[in-house]
Amino acid sequence: MQLCFSGSWRFPFPHNVETMVEGVRRRLKRSVAEARSLRLRKVGDRAKRECDLFVGCFGPYAMQALAASVGYGATLCVAQGSGYYCGISCVSTVAPVVGAMGVGAASVVAGRFAEAYKLYPEHGPKAFLKSWKKADRTDILVDAFVGMVACKLLGGRFRTVMPSDVKFPGAFANKSIVVKGPKAGEYQRKENQLNFKQSGCHHCGTRFGRIIADHQPPNKQYTAMKKSAEAFENMSERFGAGRYFRAAWGFLIEESLPSQRLFPQCGGCSKIQANAVRNNKKILVMHWGGLRPFHVAAGVLVGARYHEDKNRR
């Protein structure tokens, strides 16, 4: 008997197997997606619980620290404005004393702000006045002491609370370069740009704007000082002073003249300085834009003292 197989004949199982495999594959994908979604929900729920716990533990401390920092910074601004209207700059003789008083007052106000935050749920808008009535002499002295010590430990200087005089090194005059001559070289300009990025303008503290290499003392003042010294030396020679006397006097004059240094400066302060030097005027510049760590951290530390006291109670 002869068996004939037609070319159109197919084994009946492969089609059903492919369908079954495809169905199993879809179900596996769906299961994996559901497992991932469930895992993500669990991870999200856990993260939410952790965040709630974190906010519950540190939220009140953060808000209290923020309130203390606001009070501290606002009082420093008032102290700087008072120095501006009284004509006291950071290079004045009384600047360290007045600046220390400003930092102490800012620390006391920061403590009152932190205390007011604790009293706000009970007393509402009158919490700040209530905090002053509740304060005693010990709290005020301790707040002032903590704030002043924290300011010094964090690199602050009391005299820098006062505004800057544009004819002298400013409140942020930390880094400078020795220069000889009225113009800065290429290397000195690059170093000055680096100092500007790190410390900002030495008068107003900003880190933005055009970078200027500021000569201190200014070129016009330095030239006038040199001419005065030379004129006195010529006058002594005219009146018959001895050679050794003139040499000794010239040495003293040369040593007494300050060496010029380059400080980083912004374009705005450079224009103000040019006007002050040209008209021989005293012009002060506020440095509210030059925020530094000690402007905030000292207030945070004062506020932390009241937060710890609250936990003990």
Coordinates of C-alpha atoms in Angstrom, one line a residue:
M1 CA 0.0 0.0 0.0
Q2 CA 1.4 3.4 -0.9
L3 CA 1.1 6.3 1.6
C4 CA 0.9 9.8 0.2
F5 CA 1.3 12.9 2.3
S6 CA 0.0 16.2 1.1
G7 CA 2.2 19.2 1.2
S8 CA -0.7 21.1 3.0
W9 CA -0.8 18.8 5.9
R10 CA 0.3 20.2 9.3
F11 CA 0.8 18.7 12.7
P12 CA -2.1 19.9 14.8
F13 CA -0.2 20.7 18.1
P14 CA 2.2 23.5 17.3
H15 CA -0.5 26.1 16.9
N16 CA -2.1 25.3 20.2
V17 CA 1.3 25.2 22.0
E18 CA 2.2 28.6 20.6
T19 CA -1.0 30.0 21.9
M20 CA -0.5 28.5 25.3
V21 CA 3.1 29.8 25.5
E22 CA 1.9 33.3 24.5
G23 CA -0.8 33.2 27.2
V24 CA 1.6 32.0 29.9
R25 CA 4.1 34.8 28.8
R26 CA 1.4 37.5 29.1
R27 CA 0.3 36.2 32.5
L28 CA 3.9 36.2 33.7
K29 CA 4.4 39.7 32.5
R30 CA 1.3 40.8 34.2
S31 CA 2.4 39.1 37.4
V32 CA 5.8 40.6 37.3
A33 CA 4.3 44.1 36.7
E34 CA 1.9 43.6 39.7
A35 CA 4.7 42.4 41.9
R36 CA 6.8 45.4 40.9
S37 CA 3.8 47.7 41.5
L38 CA 3.2 46.1 44.9
R39 CA 6.9 46.4 45.8
L40 CA 7.0 50.0 44.8
R41 CA 3.9 50.7 46.9
K42 CA 5.5 49.0 49.8
V43 CA 8.7 51.0 49.3
G44 CA 6.7 54.2 48.9
D45 CA 4.7 53.5 52.1
R46 CA 7.9 52.8 54.0
A47 CA 9.6 56.0 52.7
K48 CA 6.5 58.0 53.6
R49 CA 6.6 56.6 57.2
E50 CA 10.3 57.4 57.4
C51 CA 9.7 60.9 56.2
D52 CA 6.9 61.4 58.6
L53 CA 9.1 60.2 61.4
F54 CA 11.9 62.4 60.4
V55 CA 9.7 65.5 60.1
G56 CA 8.1 64.7 63.4
C57 CA 11.5 64.5 65.1
F58 CA 13.4 67.3 63.4
G59 CA 10.6 69.5 62.0
P60 CA 10.1 71.5 65.2
Y61 CA 13.9 71.9 65.6
A62 CA 14.2 73.1 62.0
M63 CA 11.4 75.6 62.3
Q64 CA 12.8 76.9 65.6
A65 CA 16.3 77.2 64.1
L66 CA 14.8 79.0 61.1
A67 CA 13.0 81.5 63.4
A68 CA 16.2 82.1 65.4
S69 CA 18.3 82.6 62.2
V70 CA 15.7 85.1 60.9
G71 CA 15.9 87.1 64.1
Y72 CA 19.7 87.0 64.2
G73 CA 20.1 88.1 60.5
A74 CA 17.5 90.9 60.8
T75 CA 19.2 92.3 63.9
L76 CA 22.6 92.2 62.2
C77 CA 21.1 94.2 59.2
V78 CA 19.8 96.8 61.7
A79 CA 23.2 97.0 63.3
Q80 CA 24.9 97.5 60.0
G81 CA 22.3 100.1 59.0
S82 CA 22.9 102.0 62.2
G83 CA 26.7 102.0 61.5
Y84 CA 26.0 103.3 58.0
Y85 CA 24.0 106.3 59.2
C86 CA 26.5 107.0 62.0
G87 CA 29.4 106.9 59.6
I88 CA 31.1 103.9 61.3
S89 CA 32.9 101.6 58.9
C90 CA 34.7 98.3 59.4
V91 CA 38.0 100.2 59.5
S92 CA 36.9 102.6 62.2
T93 CA 38.6 102.5 65.6
V94 CA 35.3 101.7 67.4
A95 CA 34.2 99.1 64.8
P96 CA 35.1 96.0 66.8
V97 CA 33.3 97.2 69.9
V98 CA 30.2 98.3 68.0
G99 CA 30.3 95.1 66.0
A100 CA 30.5 93.0 69.1
M101 CA 27.5 94.8 70.5
G102 CA 25.6 94.1 67.3
V103 CA 26.4 90.4 67.4
G104 CA 25.4 90.2 71.1
A105 CA 22.1 92.0 70.4
A106 CA 21.4 89.7 67.4
S107 CA 22.0 86.6 69.6
V108 CA 19.6 87.9 72.2
V109 CA 16.9 88.5 69.6
A110 CA 17.6 85.1 68.1
G111 CA 16.9 83.5 71.5
R112 CA 13.7 85.5 71.8
F113 CA 12.6 84.3 68.4
A114 CA 13.2 80.7 69.3
E115 CA 11.3 81.2 72.6
A116 CA 8.5 82.8 70.7
Y117 CA 8.2 79.8 68.4
K118 CA 7.6 77.6 71.5
L119 CA 5.0 80.0 72.9
Y120 CA 3.2 80.6 69.6
P121 CA 0.6 77.7 69.8
E122 CA -0.5 79.1 73.2
H123 CA -0.2 82.8 72.8
G124 CA -0.5 83.4 69.0
P125 CA 0.8 86.7 67.6
K126 CA 1.6 87.9 71.2
A127 CA 4.2 85.2 71.6
F128 CA 7.2 87.5 70.8
L129 CA 6.2 90.0 73.4
K130 CA 5.5 87.2 75.9
S131 CA 9.0 85.8 75.2
W132 CA 10.6 89.1 76.3
K133 CA 8.5 89.2 79.5
K134 CA 9.5 85.6 80.2
A135 CA 13.2 86.2 79.7
D136 CA 15.5 86.9 82.7
R137 CA 18.9 88.4 82.9
T138 CA 20.6 84.9 82.8
D139 CA 19.0 84.0 79.5
I140 CA 20.0 87.3 77.9
L141 CA 23.6 87.0 79.0
V142 CA 23.9 83.4 78.0
D143 CA 22.4 84.0 74.5
A144 CA 24.7 87.0 73.9
F145 CA 27.8 84.9 75.1
V146 CA 26.8 81.9 72.9
G147 CA 26.2 84.0 69.8
M148 CA 29.5 85.9 70.1
V149 CA 31.6 82.8 70.8
A150 CA 29.9 81.0 67.9
C151 CA 30.6 83.9 65.6
K152 CA 34.3 83.9 66.4
L153 CA 34.6 80.2 66.2
L154 CA 33.0 80.1 62.7
G155 CA 35.5 82.7 61.4
G156 CA 33.5 85.9 61.9
R157 CA 35.0 89.2 62.9
F158 CA 33.1 91.7 64.9
R159 CA 34.3 94.7 62.9
T160 CA 32.8 93.1 59.7
V161 CA 29.3 93.8 61.0
M162 CA 29.9 97.5 60.1
P163 CA 29.7 98.6 56.4
S164 CA 32.7 99.0 54.2
D165 CA 34.6 102.2 53.3
V166 CA 35.4 102.0 49.6
K167 CA 38.7 103.8 50.1
F168 CA 40.0 101.1 52.4
P169 CA 40.0 97.3 52.5
G170 CA 36.4 96.1 53.0
A171 CA 34.6 93.8 55.4
F172 CA 35.5 90.7 53.3
A173 CA 39.1 91.6 52.6
N174 CA 40.5 88.2 53.4
K175 CA 42.8 87.3 50.4
S176 CA 45.0 89.7 48.5
I177 CA 48.1 89.9 46.3
V178 CA 51.1 92.2 46.6
V179 CA 51.5 94.4 43.6
K180 CA 54.1 96.9 42.4
G181 CA 52.9 99.5 40.0
P182 CA 49.6 100.9 39.0
K183 CA 48.6 97.9 36.8
A184 CA 48.2 94.2 37.5
G185 CA 49.9 91.5 35.5
E186 CA 48.3 88.5 33.8
Y187 CA 49.2 86.2 36.7
Q188 CA 47.9 88.7 39.3
R189 CA 44.6 89.1 37.4
K190 CA 44.1 85.3 37.4
E191 CA 44.8 85.1 41.1
N192 CA 42.4 88.0 41.7
Q193 CA 39.7 86.2 39.8
L194 CA 40.2 83.1 41.9
N195 CA 40.0 85.1 45.1
F196 CA 36.8 86.8 43.8
K197 CA 35.1 83.4 43.3
Q198 CA 36.2 82.2 46.7
S199 CA 35.6 85.3 48.9
G200 CA 33.6 87.7 46.7
C201 CA 33.9 91.5 46.5
H202 CA 35.9 92.7 49.5
H203 CA 33.5 95.6 49.9
C204 CA 30.0 94.2 49.4
G205 CA 30.6 90.5 49.4
T206 CA 28.9 89.7 46.1
R207 CA 30.3 86.9 43.9
F208 CA 28.6 88.1 40.7
G209 CA 29.3 90.8 38.2
R210 CA 32.5 92.1 36.5
I211 CA 35.7 91.3 38.4
I212 CA 38.0 94.3 39.2
A213 CA 41.5 94.2 40.6
D214 CA 41.3 96.9 43.3
H215 CA 44.5 98.5 44.4
Q216 CA 44.6 99.3 48.1
P217 CA 45.5 102.0 48.9
P218 CA 44.0 103.4 45.6
N219 CA 46.5 104.5 43.0
K220 CA 45.7 108.2 43.5
Q221 CA 46.2 108.1 47.2
Y222 CA 49.3 106.0 47.0
T223 CA 50.8 108.4 44.4
A224 CA 50.0 111.4 46.6
M225 CA 51.7 109.7 49.6
K226 CA 54.9 109.1 47.6
K227 CA 54.9 112.7 46.3
S228 CA 54.6 114.0 49.8
A229 CA 57.5 111.9 51.0
E230 CA 59.7 113.0 48.0
A231 CA 58.8 116.7 48.6
F232 CA 59.8 116.5 52.2
E233 CA 63.1 114.8 51.3
N234 CA 63.8 117.6 48.7
M235 CA 63.0 120.2 51.3
S236 CA 65.4 118.7 53.8
E237 CA 68.1 118.7 51.1
R238 CA 67.4 122.3 50.3
F239 CA 67.9 123.3 53.9
G240 CA 71.3 121.6 54.0
A241 CA 70.4 118.4 55.8
G242 CA 73.3 115.9 55.9
R243 CA 73.5 113.0 53.5
Y244 CA 73.1 110.4 56.3
F245 CA 70.1 112.2 57.7
R246 CA 68.4 112.2 54.3
A247 CA 69.2 108.6 53.8
A248 CA 67.8 107.6 57.2
W249 CA 64.7 109.8 56.6
G250 CA 64.2 108.3 53.2
F251 CA 64.4 104.8 54.6
L252 CA 61.8 105.6 57.3
I253 CA 59.5 107.1 54.8
E254 CA 59.8 104.1 52.5
E255 CA 59.2 101.7 55.3
S256 CA 56.2 103.7 56.6
L257 CA 54.5 103.7 53.2
P258 CA 52.1 100.8 53.0
S259 CA 52.6 98.3 50.1
Q260 CA 49.9 98.2 47.6
R261 CA 47.8 95.0 47.4
L262 CA 45.2 93.7 45.0
F263 CA 41.8 92.8 46.4
P264 CA 38.9 91.3 44.4
Q265 CA 36.1 93.9 43.7
C266 CA 32.9 94.0 41.7
G267 CA 32.1 96.6 39.1
G268 CA 29.5 98.5 41.2
C269 CA 31.9 99.1 44.1
S270 CA 34.6 100.1 41.7
K271 CA 32.5 102.9 40.3
I272 CA 31.6 104.1 43.8
Q273 CA 35.2 104.0 44.8
A274 CA 36.2 106.1 41.8
N275 CA 33.7 108.7 42.8
A276 CA 35.0 108.7 46.4
V277 CA 38.6 109.0 45.5
R278 CA 38.0 111.7 42.8
N279 CA 36.0 113.9 45.2
N280 CA 37.9 112.9 48.4
K281 CA 34.7 111.7 50.0
K282 CA 33.9 109.0 52.6
I283 CA 31.4 106.6 51.0
L284 CA 30.2 103.5 52.8
V285 CA 28.8 100.4 51.2
M286 CA 26.4 98.0 52.8
H287 CA 27.2 94.2 52.4
W288 CA 23.8 92.6 52.9
G289 CA 24.4 90.4 49.8
G290 CA 27.6 88.8 51.3
L291 CA 25.9 86.0 53.3
R292 CA 28.5 84.0 55.2
P293 CA 28.0 80.8 57.5
F294 CA 28.6 82.8 60.7
H295 CA 25.6 85.1 59.7
V296 CA 23.3 82.1 60.1
A297 CA 24.9 79.4 62.2
A298 CA 25.3 81.5 65.3
G299 CA 21.6 82.1 65.4
V300 CA 20.9 78.4 64.9
L301 CA 23.1 77.5 67.9
V302 CA 21.3 80.0 70.1
G303 CA 17.9 78.5 69.0
A304 CA 19.2 75.0 69.7
R305 CA 19.6 75.9 73.3
Y306 CA 15.9 76.5 73.7
H307 CA 15.0 73.4 71.7
E308 CA 17.0 71.2 74.1
D309 CA 15.3 73.0 77.1
K310 CA 11.9 72.2 75.6
N311 CA 12.8 68.5 75.3
R312 CA 13.9 68.3 78.9
R313 CA 10.6 69.7 80.0

